XYZ file of C-alpha atoms in Angstrom:
495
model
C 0.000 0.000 0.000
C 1.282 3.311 -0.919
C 1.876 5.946 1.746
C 0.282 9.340 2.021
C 1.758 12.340 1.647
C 0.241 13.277 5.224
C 2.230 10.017 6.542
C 5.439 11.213 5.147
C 5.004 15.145 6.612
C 5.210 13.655 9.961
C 9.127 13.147 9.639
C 10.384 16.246 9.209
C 13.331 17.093 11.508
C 16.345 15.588 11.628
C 15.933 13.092 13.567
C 13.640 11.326 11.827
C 14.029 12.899 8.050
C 12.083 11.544 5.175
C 11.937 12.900 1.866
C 10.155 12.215 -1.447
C 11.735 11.471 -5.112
C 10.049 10.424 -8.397
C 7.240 9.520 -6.142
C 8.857 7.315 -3.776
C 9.830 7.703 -0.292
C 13.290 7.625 1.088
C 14.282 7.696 4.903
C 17.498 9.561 4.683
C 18.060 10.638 8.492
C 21.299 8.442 9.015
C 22.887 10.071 5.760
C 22.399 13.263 6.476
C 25.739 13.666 8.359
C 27.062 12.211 5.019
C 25.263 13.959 2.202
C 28.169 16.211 0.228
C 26.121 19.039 -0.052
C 25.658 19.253 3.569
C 22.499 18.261 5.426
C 20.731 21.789 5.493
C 19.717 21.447 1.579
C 18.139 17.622 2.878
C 16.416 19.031 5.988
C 14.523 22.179 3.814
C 12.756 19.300 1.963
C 12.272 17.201 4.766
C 8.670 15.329 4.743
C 8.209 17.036 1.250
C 8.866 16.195 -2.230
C 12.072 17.014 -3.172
C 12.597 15.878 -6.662
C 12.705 19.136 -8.558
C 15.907 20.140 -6.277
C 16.909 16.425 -6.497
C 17.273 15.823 -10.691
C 19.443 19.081 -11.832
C 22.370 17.730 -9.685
C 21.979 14.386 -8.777
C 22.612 11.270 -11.110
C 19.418 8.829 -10.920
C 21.195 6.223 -8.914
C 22.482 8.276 -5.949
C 20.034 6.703 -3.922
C 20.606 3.356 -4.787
C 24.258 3.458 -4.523
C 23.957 5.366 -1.603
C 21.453 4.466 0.676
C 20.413 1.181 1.929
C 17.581 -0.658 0.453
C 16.235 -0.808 4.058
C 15.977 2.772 3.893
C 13.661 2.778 0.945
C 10.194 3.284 1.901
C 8.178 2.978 -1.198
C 5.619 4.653 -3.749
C 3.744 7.429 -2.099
C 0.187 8.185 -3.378
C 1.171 11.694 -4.949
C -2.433 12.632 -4.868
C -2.106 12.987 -1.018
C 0.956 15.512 -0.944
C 0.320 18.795 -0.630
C 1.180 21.310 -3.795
C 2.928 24.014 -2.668
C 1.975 27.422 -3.487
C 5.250 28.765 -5.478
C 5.438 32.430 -5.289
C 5.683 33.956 -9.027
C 8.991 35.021 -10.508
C 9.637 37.889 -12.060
C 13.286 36.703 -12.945
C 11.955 33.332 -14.557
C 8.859 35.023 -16.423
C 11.771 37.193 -17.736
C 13.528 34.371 -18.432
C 10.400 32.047 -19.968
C 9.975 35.272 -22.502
C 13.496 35.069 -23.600
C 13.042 31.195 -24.025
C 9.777 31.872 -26.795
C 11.946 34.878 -28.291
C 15.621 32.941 -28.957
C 16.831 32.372 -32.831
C 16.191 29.725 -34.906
C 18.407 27.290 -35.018
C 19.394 27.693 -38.403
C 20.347 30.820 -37.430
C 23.328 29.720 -35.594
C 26.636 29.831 -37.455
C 28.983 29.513 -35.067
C 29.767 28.011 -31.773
C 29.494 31.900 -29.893
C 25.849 32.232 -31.150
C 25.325 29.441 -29.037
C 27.058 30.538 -26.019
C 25.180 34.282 -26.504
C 21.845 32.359 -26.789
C 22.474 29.905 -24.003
C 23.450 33.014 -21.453
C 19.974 34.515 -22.147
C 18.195 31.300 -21.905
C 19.867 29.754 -19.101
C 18.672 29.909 -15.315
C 21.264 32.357 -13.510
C 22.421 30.090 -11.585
C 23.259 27.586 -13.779
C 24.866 30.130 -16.186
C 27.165 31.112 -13.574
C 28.240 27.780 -12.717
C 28.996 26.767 -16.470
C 30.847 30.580 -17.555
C 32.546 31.224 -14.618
C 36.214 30.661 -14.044
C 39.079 31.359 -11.169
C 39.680 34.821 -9.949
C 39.603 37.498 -12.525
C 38.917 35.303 -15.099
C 42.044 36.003 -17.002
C 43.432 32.602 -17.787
C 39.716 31.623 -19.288
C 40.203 34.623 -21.852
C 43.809 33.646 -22.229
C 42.709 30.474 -23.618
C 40.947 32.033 -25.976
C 43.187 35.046 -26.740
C 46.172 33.428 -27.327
C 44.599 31.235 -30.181
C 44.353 34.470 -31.938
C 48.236 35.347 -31.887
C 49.290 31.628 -34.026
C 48.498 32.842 -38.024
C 48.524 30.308 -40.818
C 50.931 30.067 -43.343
C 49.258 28.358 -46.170
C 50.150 26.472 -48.507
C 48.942 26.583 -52.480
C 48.506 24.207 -55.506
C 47.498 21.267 -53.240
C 44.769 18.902 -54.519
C 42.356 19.429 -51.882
C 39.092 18.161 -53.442
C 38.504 15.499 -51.006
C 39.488 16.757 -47.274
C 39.456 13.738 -44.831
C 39.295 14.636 -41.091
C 39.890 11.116 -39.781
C 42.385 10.492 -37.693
C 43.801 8.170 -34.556
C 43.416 8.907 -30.744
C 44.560 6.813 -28.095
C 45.094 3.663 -30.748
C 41.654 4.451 -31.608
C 40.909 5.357 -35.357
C 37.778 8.581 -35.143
C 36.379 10.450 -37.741
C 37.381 14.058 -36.175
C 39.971 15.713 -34.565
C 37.875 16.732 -31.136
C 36.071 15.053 -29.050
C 33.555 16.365 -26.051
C 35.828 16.421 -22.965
C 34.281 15.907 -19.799
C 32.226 18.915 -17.674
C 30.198 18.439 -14.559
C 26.183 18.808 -14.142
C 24.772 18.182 -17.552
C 21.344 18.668 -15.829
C 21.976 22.207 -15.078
C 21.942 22.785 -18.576
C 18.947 20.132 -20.224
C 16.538 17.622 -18.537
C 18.552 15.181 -20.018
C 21.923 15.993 -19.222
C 24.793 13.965 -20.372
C 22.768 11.556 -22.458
C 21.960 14.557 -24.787
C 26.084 14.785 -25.435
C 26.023 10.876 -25.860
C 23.541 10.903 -28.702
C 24.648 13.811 -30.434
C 28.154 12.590 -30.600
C 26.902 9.065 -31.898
C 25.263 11.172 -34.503
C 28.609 12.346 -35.772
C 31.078 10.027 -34.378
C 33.033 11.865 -31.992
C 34.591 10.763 -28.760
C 32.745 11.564 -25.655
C 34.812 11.756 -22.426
C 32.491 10.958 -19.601
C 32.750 13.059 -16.614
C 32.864 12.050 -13.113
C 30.268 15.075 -11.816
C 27.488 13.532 -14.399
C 23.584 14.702 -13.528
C 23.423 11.241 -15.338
C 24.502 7.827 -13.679
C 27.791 6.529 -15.383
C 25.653 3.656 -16.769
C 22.529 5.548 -18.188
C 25.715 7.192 -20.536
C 26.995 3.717 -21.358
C 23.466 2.278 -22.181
C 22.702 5.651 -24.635
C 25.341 4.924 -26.995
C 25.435 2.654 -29.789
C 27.380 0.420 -31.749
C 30.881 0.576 -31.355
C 30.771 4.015 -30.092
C 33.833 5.780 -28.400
C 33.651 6.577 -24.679
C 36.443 7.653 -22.392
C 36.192 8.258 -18.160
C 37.327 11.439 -16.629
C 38.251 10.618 -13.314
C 38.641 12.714 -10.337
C 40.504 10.556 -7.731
C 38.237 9.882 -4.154
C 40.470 10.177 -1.068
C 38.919 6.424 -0.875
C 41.180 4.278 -3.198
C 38.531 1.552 -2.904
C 35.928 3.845 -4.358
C 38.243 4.745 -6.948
C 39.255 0.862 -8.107
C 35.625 0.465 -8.094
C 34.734 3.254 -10.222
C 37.964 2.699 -12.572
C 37.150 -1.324 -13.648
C 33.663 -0.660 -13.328
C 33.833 1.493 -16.457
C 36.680 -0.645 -18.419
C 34.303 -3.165 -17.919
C 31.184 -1.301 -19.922
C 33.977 -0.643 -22.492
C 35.398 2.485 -21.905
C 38.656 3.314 -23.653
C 40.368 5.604 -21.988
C 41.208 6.706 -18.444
C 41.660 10.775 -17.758
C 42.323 11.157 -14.262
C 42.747 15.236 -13.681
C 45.693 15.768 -11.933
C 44.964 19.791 -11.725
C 42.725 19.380 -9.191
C 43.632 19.416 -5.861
C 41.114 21.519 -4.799
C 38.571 23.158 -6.888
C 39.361 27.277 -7.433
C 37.487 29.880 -6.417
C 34.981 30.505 -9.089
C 33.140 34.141 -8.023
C 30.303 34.087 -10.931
C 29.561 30.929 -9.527
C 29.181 31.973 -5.766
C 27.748 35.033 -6.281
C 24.840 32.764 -8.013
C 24.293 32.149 -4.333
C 24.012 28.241 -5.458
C 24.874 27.381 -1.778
C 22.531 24.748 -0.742
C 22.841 22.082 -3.658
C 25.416 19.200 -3.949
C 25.955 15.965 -5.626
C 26.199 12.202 -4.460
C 28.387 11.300 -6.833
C 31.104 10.315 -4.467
C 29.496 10.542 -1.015
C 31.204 10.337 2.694
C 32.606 13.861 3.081
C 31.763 17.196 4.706
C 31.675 19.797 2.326
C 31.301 23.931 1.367
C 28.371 25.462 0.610
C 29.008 28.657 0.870
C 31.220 29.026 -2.403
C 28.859 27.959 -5.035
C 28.256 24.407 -7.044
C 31.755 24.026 -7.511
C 33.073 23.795 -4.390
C 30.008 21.659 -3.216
C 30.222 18.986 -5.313
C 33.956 18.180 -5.172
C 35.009 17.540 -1.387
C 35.905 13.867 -1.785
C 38.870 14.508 -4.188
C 42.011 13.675 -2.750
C 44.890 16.469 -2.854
C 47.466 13.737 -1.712
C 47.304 12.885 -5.408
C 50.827 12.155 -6.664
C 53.166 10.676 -9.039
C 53.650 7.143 -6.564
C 49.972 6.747 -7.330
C 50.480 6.588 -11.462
C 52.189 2.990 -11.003
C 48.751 1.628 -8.792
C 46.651 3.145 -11.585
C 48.721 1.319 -14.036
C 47.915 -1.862 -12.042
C 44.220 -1.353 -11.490
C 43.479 -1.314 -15.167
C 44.454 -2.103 -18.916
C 42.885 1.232 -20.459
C 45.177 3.729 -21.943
C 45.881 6.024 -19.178
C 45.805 10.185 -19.629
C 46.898 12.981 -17.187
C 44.211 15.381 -17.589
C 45.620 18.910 -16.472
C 49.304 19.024 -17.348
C 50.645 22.730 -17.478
C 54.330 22.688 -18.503
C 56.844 20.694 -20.497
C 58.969 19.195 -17.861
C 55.582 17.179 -16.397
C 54.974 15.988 -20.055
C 58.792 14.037 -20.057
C 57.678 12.983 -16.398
C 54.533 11.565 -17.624
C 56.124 9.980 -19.967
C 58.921 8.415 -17.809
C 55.615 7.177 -15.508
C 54.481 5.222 -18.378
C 51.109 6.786 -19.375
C 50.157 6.560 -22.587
C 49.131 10.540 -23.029
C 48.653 13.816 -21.418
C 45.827 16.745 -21.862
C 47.512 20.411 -21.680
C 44.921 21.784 -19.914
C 44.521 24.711 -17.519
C 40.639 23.192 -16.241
C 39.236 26.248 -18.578
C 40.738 28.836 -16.836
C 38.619 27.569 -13.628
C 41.706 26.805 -11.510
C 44.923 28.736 -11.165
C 44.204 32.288 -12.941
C 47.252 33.113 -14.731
C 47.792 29.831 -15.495
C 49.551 29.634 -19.214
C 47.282 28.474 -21.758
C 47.303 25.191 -23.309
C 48.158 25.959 -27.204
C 51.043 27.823 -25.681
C 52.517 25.095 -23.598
C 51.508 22.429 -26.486
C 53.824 24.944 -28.845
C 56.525 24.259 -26.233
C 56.251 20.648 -25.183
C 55.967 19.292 -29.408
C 59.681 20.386 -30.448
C 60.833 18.903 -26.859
C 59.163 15.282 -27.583
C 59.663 15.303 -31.091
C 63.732 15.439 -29.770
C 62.883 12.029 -28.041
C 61.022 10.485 -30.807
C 57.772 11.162 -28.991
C 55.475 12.931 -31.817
C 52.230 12.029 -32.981
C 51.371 8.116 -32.433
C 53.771 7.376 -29.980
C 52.732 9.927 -27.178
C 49.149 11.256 -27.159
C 48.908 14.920 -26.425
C 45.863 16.393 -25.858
C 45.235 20.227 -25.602
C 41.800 21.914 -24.343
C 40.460 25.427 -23.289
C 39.381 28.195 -25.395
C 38.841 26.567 -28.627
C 35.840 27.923 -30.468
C 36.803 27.509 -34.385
C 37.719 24.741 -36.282
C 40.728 27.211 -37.153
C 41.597 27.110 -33.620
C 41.903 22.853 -33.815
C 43.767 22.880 -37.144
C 46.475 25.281 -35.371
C 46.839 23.297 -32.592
C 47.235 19.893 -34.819
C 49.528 21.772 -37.009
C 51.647 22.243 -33.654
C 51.505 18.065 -32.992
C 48.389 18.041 -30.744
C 46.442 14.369 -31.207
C 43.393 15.538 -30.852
C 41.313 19.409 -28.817
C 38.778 18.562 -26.527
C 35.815 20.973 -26.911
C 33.773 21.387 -23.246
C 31.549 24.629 -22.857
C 30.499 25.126 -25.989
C 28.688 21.528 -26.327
C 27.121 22.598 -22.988
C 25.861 25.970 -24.242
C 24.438 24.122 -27.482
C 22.371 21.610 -25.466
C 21.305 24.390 -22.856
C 19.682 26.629 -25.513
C 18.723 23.895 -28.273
C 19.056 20.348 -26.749
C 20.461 17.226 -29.110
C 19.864 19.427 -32.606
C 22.040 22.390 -30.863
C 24.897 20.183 -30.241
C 24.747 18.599 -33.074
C 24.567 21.603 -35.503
C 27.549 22.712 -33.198
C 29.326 19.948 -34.159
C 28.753 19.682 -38.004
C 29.391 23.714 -38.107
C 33.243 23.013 -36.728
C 32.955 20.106 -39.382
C 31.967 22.511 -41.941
C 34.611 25.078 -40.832
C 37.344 22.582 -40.607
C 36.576 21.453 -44.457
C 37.005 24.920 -45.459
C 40.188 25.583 -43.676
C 41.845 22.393 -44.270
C 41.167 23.453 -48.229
C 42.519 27.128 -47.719
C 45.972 26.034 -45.750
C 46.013 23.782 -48.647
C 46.018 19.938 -46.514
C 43.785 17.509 -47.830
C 44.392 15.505 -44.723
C 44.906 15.413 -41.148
C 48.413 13.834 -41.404
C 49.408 16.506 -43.479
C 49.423 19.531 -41.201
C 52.926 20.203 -39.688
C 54.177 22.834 -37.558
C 55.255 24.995 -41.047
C 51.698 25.583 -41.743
C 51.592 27.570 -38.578
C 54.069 31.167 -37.212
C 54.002 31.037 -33.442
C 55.950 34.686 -33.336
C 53.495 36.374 -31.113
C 52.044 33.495 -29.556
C 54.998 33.871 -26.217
C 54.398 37.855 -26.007
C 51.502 38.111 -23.535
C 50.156 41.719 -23.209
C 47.213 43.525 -22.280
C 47.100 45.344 -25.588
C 45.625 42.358 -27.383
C 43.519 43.542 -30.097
C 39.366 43.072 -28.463
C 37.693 39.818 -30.144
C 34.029 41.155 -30.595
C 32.335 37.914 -30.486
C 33.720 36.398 -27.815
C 33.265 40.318 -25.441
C 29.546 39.980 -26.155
C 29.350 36.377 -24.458
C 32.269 36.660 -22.015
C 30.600 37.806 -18.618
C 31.963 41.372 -17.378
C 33.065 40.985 -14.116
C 30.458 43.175 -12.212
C 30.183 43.618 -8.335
C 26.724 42.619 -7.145
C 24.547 46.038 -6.159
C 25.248 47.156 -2.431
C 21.326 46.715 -0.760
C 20.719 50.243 1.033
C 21.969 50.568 4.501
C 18.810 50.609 7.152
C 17.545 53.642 8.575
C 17.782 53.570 12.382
């Protein structure tokens, strides 16, 4: 017999805390001391339904994993719960207006209409955890920025009637040069979350690198893809090695292909867009059993279980735990790209975390222009070493300069987000044929007909070192780029 809504009201405190989800009861007072997010967010839905604050952030199994079956309490006759009034929003009515009013999607030509469209369509909150970055937000623009000081240097009378993009990544053969690299909360963005990513890269066969901060359970993105479709784990490494091993052959098992544990990570930066969103009462199961911030927005509430005692005597257990390829994820300079490779890992992803960790970090195409010349010393270009390079990438132009440098293969995060935010599986899909489209064109007008023939003479790298503030203003990416304004001061009270 299902319970009543009036039965489940009753158990509202703390020490005796139920809560509703997807129409089932859940008594969750013994895991409130370890819920990640803290147990106030658990205790302001206690005896109510709490689904709607439960699906954005939490991956459909959390409770399963999580909480003992004893625990679950069973359907509840949703008739019998109470609707709660909502007071109306002015700020989502806004919002809801802006929704009916966006472009067509046709009218999208470039991956920054999408970002412009998703920041107007996009909950605040969840806008300022996707866009924001560490600090002043100068590495994220750096990523960008320094893309536009590498200029081609093309090359003419070169059959290029048939351009083919395919290429190899991690001993895998893929039809592109990019793949979707892994970012957290897909649910912020679309019901859906990561699934939507997972279909629309089936769609045009690119690589999808699963993230560890999913909405979606790690197995609801296995199921969604098809065939013998490419899937790699990012991996963010639980102070709880168990938990790890578990997580590691649970995915080489489903038939993942590549590990990417993020070594620039110790502890998540301080992201101000994203606290100033005031998202300080949400948090994610993922990885459960720690204490955590609220106070400092999604980011810092959904990552407390990540070990900073990370460290290069832990590459050799990895090594041991599994028979994927293994990646560093987050590798900044050249002399941790020979050490990486004296560890034995089969790659490395230049990556500053997209500008979200150390601000003033160097970006990636600059220390990729840096590390190539070094490994291609040892014998370590392309197919032998897999390097990797994310951040700032927008343009297919922007991937063909970084593969003319020696990179394997750009990983393309935010902009895949934005896409699904403001148009679902069609947006990211569209985003992803328009860098196809681009990349035709470019490959044509450098004058390469293939992948394997860009080299680093097709590129001039002169300006790409000089960092200065006179860096001439991109206009499309200043009209999606967030200013950095200080929230309005509320007026003192009169005594």
């Amino acid at each position: 017999m299902a319970l009543t809504g009036n039965q489940v009201a009753q158990h509202n405190h703390a020490k005796s805390c139920w809560v509703i989800v997807h129409g089932k009861a859940y008594d969750v007072t013994e895991f409130l001391p370890e819920h990640p997010g803290g147990q106030k967010i658990i205790l302001k839905y206690a005896g109510r339904d709490a689904t709607e604050e439960f699906d954005p952030i939490h991956p459909p199994d959390t409770l399963d994993k999580y909480l003992d079956t004893s625990k679950h309490l069973g359907p509840v006759d949703m008739a019998t719960v109470a609707k709660e009034a909502k007071e109306e929003d002015p700020e989502e009515a806004a919002r809801q207006d802006r929704i009916a009013q966006k472009p067509l999607l046709s009218q999208c030509y470039n991956l920054f209409d999408f970002e412009a469209v998703a920041r107007r369509v996009m909950k605040r909150a969840a806008w300022g955890y996707y866009s924001s970055a560490a600090d002043d937000e100068i590495t994220m623009r750096e990523n960008h920025s320094a893309l536009h000081r590498i200029w081609f240097r093309p090359q003419i009378l070169v059959d290029v009637e048939n351009v083919d993009f395919t290429t190899t990544m991690l001993g895998t053969k893929c039809s592109v040069p990019f793949y979707v690299t892994a970012t957290a909360l897909g649910k912020l963005g679309h019901p859906e979350g990561e699934v939507v990513l997972t279909r629309a890269a089936r769609t045009h066969d690119v690589i999808q690198m699963i993230p560890t901060l999913a909405s979606c359970a790690f197995d609801e993105i296995i199921d969604a893809r098809r065939g013998d479709q490419v899937q790699w784990l990012q991996l963010y490494v639980n102070k709880d090695r168990e938990i790890t091993r578990s997580i590691v052959q649970h995915a080489e098992r489903r038939g993942c292909r590549g590990l990417f544990i993020t070594v620039d990570a110790p502890q998540l930066g301080r992201r101000e867009k994203d606290m100033r969103s005031k998202f300080t009462d949400r948090g994610s199961s993922v990885q459960a059993g720690q204490d955590t911030d609220t106070s400092q927005g999604a980011a810092r509430a959904i990552s407390s279980f990540i070990d900073p005692s990370l460290s290069w005597k832990d590459v050799a257990w990895f090594r041991s735990i599994t028979t994927m390829p293994i990646v560093l994820k987050g590798v900044q300079r050249v002399e941790d790209v020979l050490r990486a490779v004296e560890a034995g890992v089969q790659g490395v992803v230049l990556s500053n975390h997209g500008g979200r960790q150390l601000d003033f970090a160097r970006s990636g195409i600059e220390v990729l222009a840096e590390t190539m010349p070094v490994l291609r010393e040892r014998g370590l270009d392309r197919g032998r070493f897999d390097v990797f390079v994310d951040g700032g990438f927008r343009r297919a132009g922007d991937i063909l300069k970084a593969l003319c440098l020696g990179a394997t293969g750009v990983g393309i995060g935010r902009p895949f987000l934005y896409a699904m935010s403001a148009y679902g599986q069609h947006g990211v899909e569209r985003a992803m044929q328009l860098l196809k489209d681009e990349m035709e064109m470019n490959m044509r007008l450098i004058g390469c007909a293939s992948v394997r023939d860009l080299h680093p003479g097709l590129v001039d790298t002169t300006g790409l070192f000089i960092h200065s503030n006179a860096t001439p203003t991109d206009a499309l990416s200043s009209t999606v780029y967030d200013p950095l304004v200080v929230p309005p001061q509320r007026p003192k009270a009169k005594l």
